[in-house]
PDB file of C-alpha atoms in Angstrom:
ATOM      1  CA  MET A 952       0.000   0.000   0.000  1.00  0.00           C
ATOM      2  CA  THR A 953       1.336   3.464  -0.850  1.00  0.00           C
ATOM      3  CA  HIS A 954       0.339   6.825   0.488  1.00  0.00           C
ATOM      4  CA  ASP A 955       1.073  10.357  -0.626  1.00  0.00           C
ATOM      5  CA  ASP A 956       1.381  12.472   2.525  1.00  0.00           C
ATOM      6  CA  THR A 957       1.051  15.719   0.546  1.00  0.00           C
ATOM      7  CA  THR A 958      -2.322  15.077  -1.085  1.00  0.00           C
ATOM      8  CA  THR A 959      -4.388  12.338   0.500  1.00  0.00           C
ATOM      9  CA  PRO A 960      -5.160  12.204   4.235  1.00  0.00           C
ATOM     10  CA  ILE A 961      -4.757   8.872   6.001  1.00  0.00           C
ATOM     11  CA  ARG A 962      -8.235   7.428   6.538  1.00  0.00           C
ATOM     12  CA  LEU A 963      -8.894   6.234  10.095  1.00  0.00           C
ATOM     13  CA  LEU A 964     -11.382   4.122  12.013  1.00  0.00           C
ATOM     14  CA  VAL A 965     -11.333   4.769  15.791  1.00  0.00           C
ATOM     15  CA  VAL A 966     -12.622   1.921  17.980  1.00  0.00           C
ATOM     16  CA  ASP A 967     -13.156   2.563  21.714  1.00  0.00           C
ATOM     17  CA  ASP A 968     -16.120   1.937  24.000  1.00  0.00           C
ATOM     18  CA  HIS A 969     -15.507   5.084  26.070  1.00  0.00           C
ATOM     19  CA  THR A 970     -17.336   7.767  24.104  1.00  0.00           C
ATOM     20  CA  LEU A 971     -15.539  10.754  25.638  1.00  0.00           C
ATOM     21  CA  PHE A 972     -12.100   9.257  24.997  1.00  0.00           C
ATOM     22  CA  ARG A 973     -13.063   8.202  21.465  1.00  0.00           C
ATOM     23  CA  ARG A 974     -14.407  11.658  20.611  1.00  0.00           C
ATOM     24  CA  GLY A 975     -11.315  13.263  22.129  1.00  0.00           C
ATOM     25  CA  VAL A 976      -9.026  11.149  19.931  1.00  0.00           C
ATOM     26  CA  ILE A 977     -11.157  11.936  16.883  1.00  0.00           C
ATOM     27  CA  ALA A 978     -11.045  15.678  17.602  1.00  0.00           C
ATOM     28  CA  LEU A 979      -7.278  15.483  18.016  1.00  0.00           C
ATOM     29  CA  LEU A 980      -6.792  13.590  14.759  1.00  0.00           C
ATOM     30  CA  GLU A 981      -9.150  15.750  12.749  1.00  0.00           C
ATOM     31  CA  GLY A 982      -7.138  18.785  13.773  1.00  0.00           C
ATOM     32  CA  ASP A 983      -4.228  17.352  11.785  1.00  0.00           C
ATOM     33  CA  PRO A 984      -4.534  17.684   7.983  1.00  0.00           C
ATOM     34  CA  ARG A 985      -2.645  14.399   7.521  1.00  0.00           C
ATOM     35  CA  PHE A 986      -5.620  12.453   8.909  1.00  0.00           C
ATOM     36  CA  ARG A 987      -9.313  11.974   8.212  1.00  0.00           C
ATOM     37  CA  VAL A 988     -11.521   9.928  10.551  1.00  0.00           C
ATOM     38  CA  VAL A 989     -13.954   8.091   8.295  1.00  0.00           C
ATOM     39  CA  ALA A 990     -15.698   5.996  10.970  1.00  0.00           C
ATOM     40  CA  GLU A 991     -15.906   5.238  14.674  1.00  0.00           C
ATOM     41  CA  ALA A 992     -17.200   2.313  16.718  1.00  0.00           C
ATOM     42  CA  GLY A 993     -17.832   1.385  20.341  1.00  0.00           C
ATOM     43  CA  ASP A 994     -17.620  -2.412  20.169  1.00  0.00           C
ATOM     44  CA  ALA A 995     -16.079  -5.190  18.090  1.00  0.00           C
ATOM     45  CA  GLY A 996     -19.182  -5.991  16.056  1.00  0.00           C
ATOM     46  CA  GLU A 997     -19.787  -2.376  15.113  1.00  0.00           C
ATOM     47  CA  ALA A 998     -16.073  -1.988  14.374  1.00  0.00           C
ATOM     48  CA  GLN A 999     -16.159  -4.870  11.916  1.00  0.00           C
ATOM     49  CA  ARG A1000     -19.207  -3.408  10.140  1.00  0.00           C
ATOM     50  CA  ARG A1001     -17.667   0.086   9.981  1.00  0.00           C
ATOM     51  CA  ALA A1002     -14.368  -1.367   8.730  1.00  0.00           C
ATOM     52  CA  ALA A1003     -16.153  -3.232   5.938  1.00  0.00           C
ATOM     53  CA  GLU A1004     -18.100  -0.100   4.952  1.00  0.00           C
ATOM     54  CA  SER A1005     -15.308   2.475   5.116  1.00  0.00           C
ATOM     55  CA  GLN A1006     -12.194   0.399   4.258  1.00  0.00           C
ATOM     56  CA  PRO A1007      -9.893   2.613   6.356  1.00  0.00           C
ATOM     57  CA  ASP A1008      -6.133   2.816   5.985  1.00  0.00           C
ATOM     58  CA  ILE A1009      -5.535   2.579   9.743  1.00  0.00           C
ATOM     59  CA  ILE A1010      -7.662   1.231  12.601  1.00  0.00           C
ATOM     60  CA  LEU A1011      -7.001   2.509  16.137  1.00  0.00           C
ATOM     61  CA  LEU A1012      -8.269  -0.328  18.326  1.00  0.00           C
ATOM     62  CA  ASP A1013      -8.876  -0.320  22.078  1.00  0.00           C
ATOM     63  CA  ASN A1014      -8.133  -3.641  23.782  1.00  0.00           C
ATOM     64  CA  HIS A1015     -10.965  -3.489  26.319  1.00  0.00           C
ATOM     65  CA  LEU A1016     -14.229  -3.657  24.395  1.00  0.00           C
ATOM     66  CA  PRO A1017     -17.626  -4.892  25.610  1.00  0.00           C
ATOM     67  CA  GLY A1018     -17.655  -8.687  25.610  1.00  0.00           C
ATOM     68  CA  VAL A1019     -14.391  -9.201  23.743  1.00  0.00           C
ATOM     69  CA  LYS A1020     -10.780  -8.090  23.838  1.00  0.00           C
ATOM     70  CA  GLY A1021      -9.569  -5.974  20.972  1.00  0.00           C
ATOM     71  CA  VAL A1022      -6.774  -8.455  20.271  1.00  0.00           C
ATOM     72  CA  ASP A1023      -9.457 -11.114  19.725  1.00  0.00           C
ATOM     73  CA  ALA A1024     -11.182  -8.832  17.210  1.00  0.00           C
ATOM     74  CA  LEU A1025      -8.047  -8.463  15.061  1.00  0.00           C
ATOM     75  CA  ALA A1026      -8.824 -11.383  12.743  1.00  0.00           C
ATOM     76  CA  GLY A1027     -12.367 -10.182  12.037  1.00  0.00           C
ATOM     77  CA  LEU A1028     -11.214  -6.642  11.360  1.00  0.00           C
ATOM     78  CA  LYS A1029      -8.480  -7.853   9.011  1.00  0.00           C
ATOM     79  CA  GLN A1030     -11.061  -9.895   7.150  1.00  0.00           C
ATOM     80  CA  ALA A1031     -13.451  -6.931   6.943  1.00  0.00           C
ATOM     81  CA  ALA A1032     -10.754  -4.507   5.785  1.00  0.00           C
ATOM     82  CA  PRO A1033      -7.809  -6.487   4.364  1.00  0.00           C
ATOM     83  CA  GLY A1034      -5.875  -3.373   3.409  1.00  0.00           C
ATOM     84  CA  ALA A1035      -6.051  -1.744   6.846  1.00  0.00           C
ATOM     85  CA  ARG A1036      -3.195  -1.674   9.341  1.00  0.00           C
ATOM     86  CA  ILE A1037      -4.192  -1.910  12.991  1.00  0.00           C
ATOM     87  CA  LEU A1038      -2.691  -0.011  15.913  1.00  0.00           C
ATOM     88  CA  MET A1039      -3.682  -1.071  19.418  1.00  0.00           C
ATOM     89  CA  LEU A1040      -4.482   1.942  21.629  1.00  0.00           C
ATOM     90  CA  THR A1041      -4.986   0.637  25.151  1.00  0.00           C
ATOM     91  CA  VAL A1042      -4.389   1.002  28.880  1.00  0.00           C
ATOM     92  CA  SER A1043      -3.173  -2.598  29.102  1.00  0.00           C
ATOM     93  CA  GLU A1044       0.515  -3.015  29.959  1.00  0.00           C
ATOM     94  CA  ASP A1045       0.080  -6.811  30.115  1.00  0.00           C
ATOM     95  CA  GLU A1046       2.785  -8.594  28.108  1.00  0.00           C
ATOM     96  CA  ASN A1047       0.262 -11.324  27.259  1.00  0.00           C
ATOM     97  CA  ASP A1048      -1.914  -8.722  25.518  1.00  0.00           C
ATOM     98  CA  LEU A1049       1.161  -7.403  23.731  1.00  0.00           C
ATOM     99  CA  ALA A1050       2.033 -10.950  22.618  1.00  0.00           C
ATOM    100  CA  ALA A1051      -1.535 -11.536  21.420  1.00  0.00           C
ATOM    101  CA  ALA A1052      -1.445  -8.277  19.468  1.00  0.00           C
ATOM    102  CA  LEU A1053       1.830  -9.239  17.770  1.00  0.00           C
ATOM    103  CA  ARG A1054       0.511 -12.716  17.044  1.00  0.00           C
ATOM    104  CA  GLY A1055      -2.685 -11.248  15.593  1.00  0.00           C
ATOM    105  CA  GLY A1056      -0.762  -9.001  13.239  1.00  0.00           C
ATOM    106  CA  ALA A1057      -1.174  -5.607  14.905  1.00  0.00           C
ATOM    107  CA  GLN A1058       1.144  -3.006  13.388  1.00  0.00           C
ATOM    108  CA  GLY A1059       1.816  -1.332  16.726  1.00  0.00           C
ATOM    109  CA  TYR A1060       0.916  -1.207  20.412  1.00  0.00           C
ATOM    110  CA  LEU A1061       0.345   2.206  22.002  1.00  0.00           C
ATOM    111  CA  LEU A1062      -0.671   3.010  25.564  1.00  0.00           C
ATOM    112  CA  LYS A1063      -3.378   5.626  26.054  1.00  0.00           C
ATOM    113  CA  THR A1064      -0.872   7.709  27.995  1.00  0.00           C
ATOM    114  CA  VAL A1065       1.101   8.260  24.776  1.00  0.00           C
ATOM    115  CA  ASP A1066       1.744  11.849  23.671  1.00  0.00           C
ATOM    116  CA  SER A1067      -0.387  13.053  20.781  1.00  0.00           C
ATOM    117  CA  ASP A1068       2.637  13.664  18.566  1.00  0.00           C
ATOM    118  CA  VAL A1069       3.870  10.116  19.207  1.00  0.00           C
ATOM    119  CA  MET A1070       0.446   8.744  18.274  1.00  0.00           C
ATOM    120  CA  ALA A1071       0.433  10.806  15.077  1.00  0.00           C
ATOM    121  CA  SER A1072       3.940   9.612  14.223  1.00  0.00           C
ATOM    122  CA  ALA A1073       2.912   5.997  14.889  1.00  0.00           C
ATOM    123  CA  ILE A1074      -0.016   6.340  12.479  1.00  0.00           C
ATOM    124  CA  VAL A1075       2.215   7.741   9.739  1.00  0.00           C
ATOM    125  CA  ARG A1076       4.844   5.039  10.339  1.00  0.00           C
ATOM    126  CA  ALA A1077       2.178   2.323  10.272  1.00  0.00           C
ATOM    127  CA  MET A1078       1.029   3.661   6.910  1.00  0.00           C
ATOM    128  CA  GLN A1079       4.609   3.244   5.707  1.00  0.00           C
ATOM    129  CA  GLY A1080       4.702  -0.360   6.921  1.00  0.00           C
ATOM    130  CA  GLU A1081       6.690   0.349  10.066  1.00  0.00           C
ATOM    131  CA  SER A1082       5.797  -0.453  13.662  1.00  0.00           C
ATOM    132  CA  THR A1083       5.671   1.444  16.935  1.00  0.00           C
ATOM    133  CA  ILE A1084       5.566   0.188  20.506  1.00  0.00           C
ATOM    134  CA  SER A1085       5.027   2.526  23.478  1.00  0.00           C
ATOM    135  CA  PRO A1086       8.311   3.017  25.363  1.00  0.00           C
ATOM    136  CA  GLU A1087       6.739   1.617  28.542  1.00  0.00           C
ATOM    137  CA  MET A1088       6.239  -1.719  26.772  1.00  0.00           C
ATOM    138  CA  THR A1089       9.719  -2.154  25.293  1.00  0.00           C
ATOM    139  CA  GLY A1090      10.988  -3.968  28.382  1.00  0.00           C
ATOM    140  CA  LYS A1091       8.271  -6.580  27.864  1.00  0.00           C
ATOM    141  CA  LEU A1092       8.967  -7.115  24.171  1.00  0.00           C
ATOM    142  CA  VAL A1093      11.315 -10.065  24.602  1.00  0.00           C
ATOM    143  CA  THR A1094       8.868 -11.966  26.830  1.00  0.00           C
ATOM    144  CA  ALA A1095       6.049 -11.193  24.400  1.00  0.00           C
ATOM    145  CA  PHE A1096       8.157 -12.261  21.426  1.00  0.00           C
ATOM    146  CA  ARG A1097       8.958 -15.610  23.038  1.00  0.00           C
ATOM    147  CA  ALA A1098       5.252 -16.107  23.678  1.00  0.00           C
ATOM    148  CA  VAL A1099       4.525 -15.366  20.016  1.00  0.00           C
ATOM    149  CA  GLN A1100       7.176 -17.897  19.011  1.00  0.00           C
ATOM    150  CA  GLY A1101       5.617 -20.489  21.354  1.00  0.00           C
ATOM    151  CA  GLN A1102       8.638 -20.635  23.622  1.00  0.00           C
ATOM    152  CA  PRO A1103       8.631 -20.409  27.423  1.00  0.00           C
ATOM    153  CA  ALA A1104       9.900 -17.130  28.859  1.00  0.00           C
ATOM    154  CA  GLN A1105      12.981 -18.607  30.523  1.00  0.00           C
ATOM    155  CA  GLN A1106      13.393 -22.281  29.721  1.00  0.00           C
ATOM    156  CA  PRO A1107      14.997 -22.988  26.328  1.00  0.00           C
ATOM    157  CA  GLN A1108      13.717 -25.753  24.123  1.00  0.00           C
ATOM    158  CA  PRO A1109      15.685 -29.019  24.458  1.00  0.00           C
ATOM    159  CA  SER A1110      17.078 -28.982  20.932  1.00  0.00           C
ATOM    160  CA  GLU A1111      17.328 -25.551  19.381  1.00  0.00           C
ATOM    161  CA  PRO A1112      17.848 -25.203  15.627  1.00  0.00           C
ATOM    162  CA  ALA A1113      20.857 -23.388  14.239  1.00  0.00           C
ATOM    163  CA  ASP A1114      20.690 -19.656  14.711  1.00  0.00           C
ATOM    164  CA  PRO A1115      19.166 -18.241  11.493  1.00  0.00           C
ATOM    165  CA  ILE A1116      21.148 -15.023  11.966  1.00  0.00           C
ATOM    166  CA  GLY A1117      23.894 -16.808  10.025  1.00  0.00           C
ATOM    167  CA  SER A1118      21.711 -16.710   6.916  1.00  0.00           C
ATOM    168  CA  LEU A1119      21.812 -12.904   6.887  1.00  0.00           C
ATOM    169  CA  SER A1120      24.383 -11.076   4.812  1.00  0.00           C
ATOM    170  CA  PRO A1121      26.682  -8.602   6.608  1.00  0.00           C
ATOM    171  CA  ARG A1122      24.593  -5.715   5.244  1.00  0.00           C
ATOM    172  CA  GLU A1123      21.376  -7.356   6.470  1.00  0.00           C
ATOM    173  CA  GLN A1124      22.894  -7.868   9.923  1.00  0.00           C
ATOM    174  CA  GLU A1125      23.882  -4.201   9.931  1.00  0.00           C
ATOM    175  CA  ILE A1126      20.340  -3.165   9.026  1.00  0.00           C
ATOM    176  CA  LEU A1127      18.892  -5.502  11.670  1.00  0.00           C
ATOM    177  CA  ALA A1128      21.020  -3.734  14.294  1.00  0.00           C
ATOM    178  CA  HIS A1129      19.578  -0.386  13.183  1.00  0.00           C
ATOM    179  CA  ILE A1130      16.022  -1.816  13.339  1.00  0.00           C
ATOM    180  CA  ALA A1131      16.704  -2.986  16.903  1.00  0.00           C
ATOM    181  CA  ARG A1132      17.512   0.614  17.824  1.00  0.00           C
ATOM    182  CA  GLY A1133      14.157   1.761  16.432  1.00  0.00           C
ATOM    183  CA  ALA A1134      15.500   3.421  13.296  1.00  0.00           C
ATOM    184  CA  SER A1135      13.125   4.028  10.394  1.00  0.00           C
ATOM    185  CA  ASN A1136      13.955   3.036   6.823  1.00  0.00           C
ATOM    186  CA  LYS A1137      14.770   6.669   6.091  1.00  0.00           C
ATOM    187  CA  ASP A1138      17.115   6.835   9.098  1.00  0.00           C
ATOM    188  CA  ILE A1139      18.859   3.620   8.031  1.00  0.00           C
ATOM    189  CA  ALA A1140      19.225   4.791   4.441  1.00  0.00           C
ATOM    190  CA  ARG A1141      20.789   8.042   5.629  1.00  0.00           C
ATOM    191  CA  ALA A1142      23.149   6.279   8.056  1.00  0.00           C
ATOM    192  CA  LEU A1143      24.344   3.737   5.495  1.00  0.00           C
ATOM    193  CA  GLY A1144      24.351   6.010   2.475  1.00  0.00           C
ATOM    194  CA  ILE A1145      21.979   3.828   0.447  1.00  0.00           C
ATOM    195  CA  ALA A1146      18.546   4.333  -1.106  1.00  0.00           C
ATOM    196  CA  GLU A1147      15.451   3.936   1.088  1.00  0.00           C
ATOM    197  CA  THR A1148      14.023   1.467  -1.450  1.00  0.00           C
ATOM    198  CA  THR A1149      17.167  -0.640  -1.019  1.00  0.00           C
ATOM    199  CA  VAL A1150      16.621  -0.657   2.749  1.00  0.00           C
ATOM    200  CA  LYS A1151      13.023  -1.817   2.223  1.00  0.00           C
ATOM    201  CA  ILE A1152      14.225  -4.736   0.106  1.00  0.00           C
ATOM    202  CA  HIS A1153      16.807  -5.716   2.729  1.00  0.00           C
ATOM    203  CA  VAL A1154      14.138  -5.573   5.461  1.00  0.00           C
ATOM    204  CA  GLN A1155      11.888  -7.900   3.440  1.00  0.00           C
ATOM    205  CA  HIS A1156      14.783 -10.348   3.061  1.00  0.00           C
ATOM    206  CA  ILE A1157      15.546 -10.176   6.792  1.00  0.00           C
ATOM    207  CA  LEU A1158      11.941 -10.955   7.748  1.00  0.00           C
ATOM    208  CA  ARG A1159      11.785 -13.848   5.283  1.00  0.00           C
ATOM    209  CA  LYS A1160      15.091 -15.380   6.367  1.00  0.00           C
ATOM    210  CA  LEU A1161      14.243 -15.099  10.073  1.00  0.00           C
ATOM    211  CA  ASN A1162      10.645 -16.278   9.524  1.00  0.00           C
ATOM    212  CA  LEU A1163       9.242 -13.128  11.108  1.00  0.00           C
ATOM    213  CA  SER A1164       6.233 -11.073  10.108  1.00  0.00           C
ATOM    214  CA  SER A1165       7.024  -7.531  11.273  1.00  0.00           C
ATOM    215  CA  ARG A1166       9.766  -5.041  12.094  1.00  0.00           C
ATOM    216  CA  VAL A1167       8.726  -5.251  15.752  1.00  0.00           C
ATOM    217  CA  GLN A1168       9.467  -8.969  15.805  1.00  0.00           C
ATOM    218  CA  ALA A1169      12.787  -8.342  14.026  1.00  0.00           C
ATOM    219  CA  ALA A1170      13.752  -5.748  16.643  1.00  0.00           C
ATOM    220  CA  VAL A1171      12.821  -8.076  19.485  1.00  0.00           C
ATOM    221  CA  TYR A1172      14.705 -10.945  17.842  1.00  0.00           C
ATOM    222  CA  ALA A1173      17.848  -8.806  17.747  1.00  0.00           C
ATOM    223  CA  VAL A1174      17.381  -7.735  21.377  1.00  0.00           C
ATOM    224  CA  SER A1175      16.762 -11.288  22.587  1.00  0.00           C
ATOM    225  CA  ARG A1176      19.892 -12.521  20.821  1.00  0.00           C
ATOM    226  CA  SER A1177      22.020  -9.934  22.611  1.00  0.00           C
ATOM    227  CA  GLU A1178      20.818 -10.938  26.105  1.00  0.00           C
TER     228      GLU A1178
END
């Protein structure tokens, strides 16, 4: 999916059961010309219907919805709007919820205490295929990643396969290190003196070789290896 920041606003669906919070987020986003809120919803069922109708670019999804967790609504929302990227916006600092969000394919995980400029940046980065995790959750990323991979938090599996990091080229390992530090593709391209499109290709190769599905998982993989 491509997006031209200069001409077309990013289309958003905001899902939260607390009306005042939801309207506050909408008012904040609509004050920014980069965004246009095309729909809102207060529960998972309504969210799925609104997603199917509006086909948003980005869905901001609360994790605590009536009758169902937001992470459990991810699959239905992805089915309703296959082109949408989903950012969790929640009060939950539970690493199990973070793991479930990663497993379900969420593009990012933001706490409701996040600054408005950080939220706006996360939306733009999600549109570009990048991921954002609230700083308060970064310490729980490794535990969440192991849960996503089906491994226990501390106990290693009896027979571990060869470390796939060896399949990465030196340039890919260099880029993985930058990803682990939270650098964007543009930052990496500038640091290495290469084209941003080249960085994107390297990132795709890294994810494929490591059998990962997102930059967040790649960052956590690099962090967990260095422990």
